[in-house]
Amino acid sequence: MSIMVLVRLCLIFVAALLIACCTAVGVDDGEQVTLSGQVIAGPACPDQIDSSGCEDQPVESAVLIVRDSEGQEVTRVTSDANGQFSVQLQPGRYYLEPMPVQGLLGTPGELEIVVEQMSVAPITIEYDTGIRSITSPPLTE
């Protein structure tokens, strides 16, 4: 075998090896990541104090719309009785849009979420109950 043929075979082998490695590193289209979190509402008591029973409460049946980076709806997810939700998504940039919940005054704004290959930290969606503190005017003598 001539040296030129041997060099060509080596180059072809190296090129094939590089192509195989590069495609193996890419994101598999079937790979999905779990986005999870909790939906809560607060404050639970006027004049928020450190006592049991005044913690923010879970919101059941809150609907969250997941949109892709171009604003197209990808899916909807609904929170369970404990306010928990989870959805499987491909890696990418998404927007999570909480929908109004009957009985709660404030609806949270849209959240931008970046889903990476490995995992996404759990997120908390906070609705406003509308409960406010009523403070007495200062006593005057």
mmCIF file of C-alpha atoms in Angstrom:
data_model
loop_
_atom_site.group_PDB
_atom_site.id
_atom_site.type_symbol
_atom_site.label_atom_id
_atom_site.label_comp_id
_atom_site.label_asym_id
_atom_site.label_seq_id
_atom_site.Cartn_x
_atom_site.Cartn_y
_atom_site.Cartn_z
ATOM 1 C CA MET A 1 0.000 0.000 0.000
ATOM 2 C CA SER A 2 1.369 3.387 -0.899
ATOM 3 C CA ILE A 3 1.810 6.143 1.648
ATOM 4 C CA MET A 4 -0.803 8.314 -0.126
ATOM 5 C CA VAL A 5 -3.457 5.601 0.173
ATOM 6 C CA LEU A 6 -2.606 5.096 3.838
ATOM 7 C CA VAL A 7 -2.843 8.863 4.513
ATOM 8 C CA ARG A 8 -6.227 9.040 2.729
ATOM 9 C CA LEU A 9 -7.579 6.109 4.767
ATOM 10 C CA CYS A 10 -6.398 7.761 7.987
ATOM 11 C CA LEU A 11 -8.050 11.054 7.003
ATOM 12 C CA ILE A 12 -11.310 9.293 6.164
ATOM 13 C CA PHE A 13 -11.198 7.438 9.500
ATOM 14 C CA VAL A 14 -10.528 10.662 11.451
ATOM 15 C CA ALA A 15 -13.311 12.501 9.583
ATOM 16 C CA ALA A 16 -15.778 9.678 10.297
ATOM 17 C CA LEU A 17 -14.751 9.664 13.953
ATOM 18 C CA LEU A 18 -15.254 13.443 14.238
ATOM 19 C CA ILE A 19 -18.679 13.267 12.610
ATOM 20 C CA ALA A 20 -19.748 10.449 14.949
ATOM 21 C CA CYS A 21 -18.541 12.348 18.037
ATOM 22 C CA CYS A 22 -20.196 15.613 17.037
ATOM 23 C CA THR A 23 -23.580 14.039 16.447
ATOM 24 C CA ALA A 24 -23.415 12.112 19.734
ATOM 25 C CA VAL A 25 -22.878 15.334 21.705
ATOM 26 C CA GLY A 26 -25.975 17.082 20.273
ATOM 27 C CA VAL A 27 -29.327 17.196 22.062
ATOM 28 C CA ASP A 28 -31.526 14.228 21.335
ATOM 29 C CA ASP A 29 -34.874 15.440 20.013
ATOM 30 C CA GLY A 30 -36.616 12.936 22.293
ATOM 31 C CA GLU A 31 -34.875 14.134 25.470
ATOM 32 C CA GLN A 32 -37.213 15.890 27.865
ATOM 33 C CA VAL A 33 -36.680 17.671 31.153
ATOM 34 C CA THR A 34 -39.188 17.985 33.997
ATOM 35 C CA LEU A 35 -40.222 21.516 34.944
ATOM 36 C CA SER A 36 -41.927 21.431 38.338
ATOM 37 C CA GLY A 37 -42.982 23.760 41.099
ATOM 38 C CA GLN A 38 -45.727 24.930 43.399
ATOM 39 C CA VAL A 39 -48.517 27.479 43.092
ATOM 40 C CA ILE A 40 -49.243 29.397 46.310
ATOM 41 C CA ALA A 41 -51.376 32.351 47.424
ATOM 42 C CA GLY A 42 -50.623 34.839 50.154
ATOM 43 C CA PRO A 43 -50.723 36.620 52.426
ATOM 44 C CA ALA A 44 -52.992 34.297 54.392
ATOM 45 C CA CYS A 45 -53.524 36.698 57.324
ATOM 46 C CA PRO A 46 -53.623 40.475 57.742
ATOM 47 C CA ASP A 47 -50.497 41.894 59.403
ATOM 48 C CA GLN A 48 -48.398 38.908 58.370
ATOM 49 C CA ILE A 49 -47.033 37.506 61.618
ATOM 50 C CA ASP A 50 -44.880 34.528 62.496
ATOM 51 C CA SER A 51 -47.551 32.095 63.637
ATOM 52 C CA SER A 52 -48.883 28.850 62.290
ATOM 53 C CA GLY A 53 -51.811 29.108 59.958
ATOM 54 C CA CYS A 54 -50.590 32.303 58.302
ATOM 55 C CA GLU A 55 -48.258 30.651 55.802
ATOM 56 C CA ASP A 56 -48.963 31.083 52.101
ATOM 57 C CA GLN A 57 -51.483 28.455 51.021
ATOM 58 C CA PRO A 58 -51.306 26.061 48.038
ATOM 59 C CA VAL A 59 -53.558 26.893 45.100
ATOM 60 C CA GLU A 60 -55.452 23.972 43.575
ATOM 61 C CA SER A 61 -56.522 23.964 39.901
ATOM 62 C CA ALA A 62 -54.388 26.924 38.828
ATOM 63 C CA VAL A 63 -53.878 26.714 35.061
ATOM 64 C CA LEU A 64 -50.432 27.593 33.709
ATOM 65 C CA ILE A 65 -49.932 28.025 29.963
ATOM 66 C CA VAL A 66 -46.491 27.120 28.619
ATOM 67 C CA ARG A 67 -45.467 29.046 25.491
ATOM 68 C CA ASP A 68 -42.372 28.618 23.347
ATOM 69 C CA SER A 69 -39.924 31.424 22.550
ATOM 70 C CA GLU A 70 -42.168 32.542 19.671
ATOM 71 C CA GLY A 71 -45.278 32.795 21.853
ATOM 72 C CA GLN A 72 -46.988 29.628 20.588
ATOM 73 C CA GLU A 73 -48.788 27.549 23.207
ATOM 74 C CA VAL A 74 -46.910 24.300 23.847
ATOM 75 C CA THR A 75 -49.056 22.860 26.640
ATOM 76 C CA ARG A 76 -51.122 23.662 29.728
ATOM 77 C CA VAL A 77 -50.589 22.289 33.198
ATOM 78 C CA THR A 78 -52.914 22.432 36.220
ATOM 79 C CA SER A 79 -51.795 22.465 39.857
ATOM 80 C CA ASP A 80 -52.953 19.647 42.138
ATOM 81 C CA ALA A 81 -54.533 19.863 45.630
ATOM 82 C CA ASN A 82 -51.114 20.689 47.134
ATOM 83 C CA GLY A 83 -50.443 23.375 44.529
ATOM 84 C CA GLN A 84 -47.846 21.142 42.853
ATOM 85 C CA PHE A 85 -47.391 20.931 39.087
ATOM 86 C CA SER A 86 -44.953 19.325 36.689
ATOM 87 C CA VAL A 87 -44.587 19.178 32.933
ATOM 88 C CA GLN A 88 -42.127 17.512 30.542
ATOM 89 C CA LEU A 89 -40.438 19.899 28.081
ATOM 90 C CA GLN A 90 -37.679 19.793 25.493
ATOM 91 C CA PRO A 91 -34.643 21.923 26.395
ATOM 92 C CA GLY A 92 -35.198 25.539 25.308
ATOM 93 C CA ARG A 93 -36.643 28.918 26.304
ATOM 94 C CA TYR A 94 -40.262 29.064 27.455
ATOM 95 C CA TYR A 95 -42.736 31.499 28.971
ATOM 96 C CA LEU A 96 -45.041 30.364 31.771
ATOM 97 C CA GLU A 97 -48.302 32.336 31.865
ATOM 98 C CA PRO A 98 -50.451 31.872 34.993
ATOM 99 C CA MET A 99 -54.180 32.254 34.328
ATOM 100 C CA PRO A 100 -56.534 34.100 36.735
ATOM 101 C CA VAL A 101 -57.890 32.003 39.620
ATOM 102 C CA GLN A 102 -61.391 32.682 40.936
ATOM 103 C CA GLY A 103 -61.278 34.155 44.447
ATOM 104 C CA LEU A 104 -57.747 35.538 44.143
ATOM 105 C CA LEU A 105 -57.171 39.204 43.320
ATOM 106 C CA GLY A 106 -53.742 39.185 41.769
ATOM 107 C CA THR A 107 -52.521 37.043 38.896
ATOM 108 C CA PRO A 108 -48.744 36.663 38.657
ATOM 109 C CA GLY A 109 -47.014 37.965 35.557
ATOM 110 C CA GLU A 110 -45.511 35.787 32.863
ATOM 111 C CA LEU A 111 -42.237 34.051 33.793
ATOM 112 C CA GLU A 112 -39.380 33.353 31.405
ATOM 113 C CA ILE A 113 -37.963 29.864 31.965
ATOM 114 C CA VAL A 114 -34.838 28.350 30.428
ATOM 115 C CA VAL A 115 -35.015 24.564 30.340
ATOM 116 C CA GLU A 116 -31.560 23.031 30.092
ATOM 117 C CA GLN A 117 -30.540 19.468 29.315
ATOM 118 C CA MET A 118 -29.986 18.319 32.877
ATOM 119 C CA SER A 119 -32.646 19.896 35.092
ATOM 120 C CA VAL A 120 -34.534 22.998 36.072
ATOM 121 C CA ALA A 121 -34.812 24.213 39.662
ATOM 122 C CA PRO A 122 -38.386 24.033 41.002
ATOM 123 C CA ILE A 123 -40.231 27.322 40.663
ATOM 124 C CA THR A 124 -42.871 28.998 42.811
ATOM 125 C CA ILE A 125 -45.834 30.837 41.300
ATOM 126 C CA GLU A 126 -47.274 33.344 43.806
ATOM 127 C CA TYR A 127 -50.860 34.606 43.553
ATOM 128 C CA ASP A 128 -52.118 37.532 45.651
ATOM 129 C CA THR A 129 -55.030 36.906 48.037
ATOM 130 C CA GLY A 130 -55.781 40.597 48.374
ATOM 131 C CA ILE A 131 -55.575 40.409 52.184
ATOM 132 C CA ARG A 132 -54.002 43.582 53.533
ATOM 133 C CA SER A 133 -53.190 44.806 56.983
ATOM 134 C CA ILE A 134 -55.387 47.389 58.595
ATOM 135 C CA THR A 135 -53.359 49.507 60.936
ATOM 136 C CA SER A 136 -54.909 51.728 63.533
ATOM 137 C CA PRO A 137 -53.988 55.386 63.530
ATOM 138 C CA PRO A 138 -51.598 56.353 66.327
ATOM 139 C CA LEU A 139 -53.225 57.318 69.603
ATOM 140 C CA THR A 140 -53.190 61.016 70.346
ATOM 141 C CA GLU A 141 -53.523 62.613 73.738
#
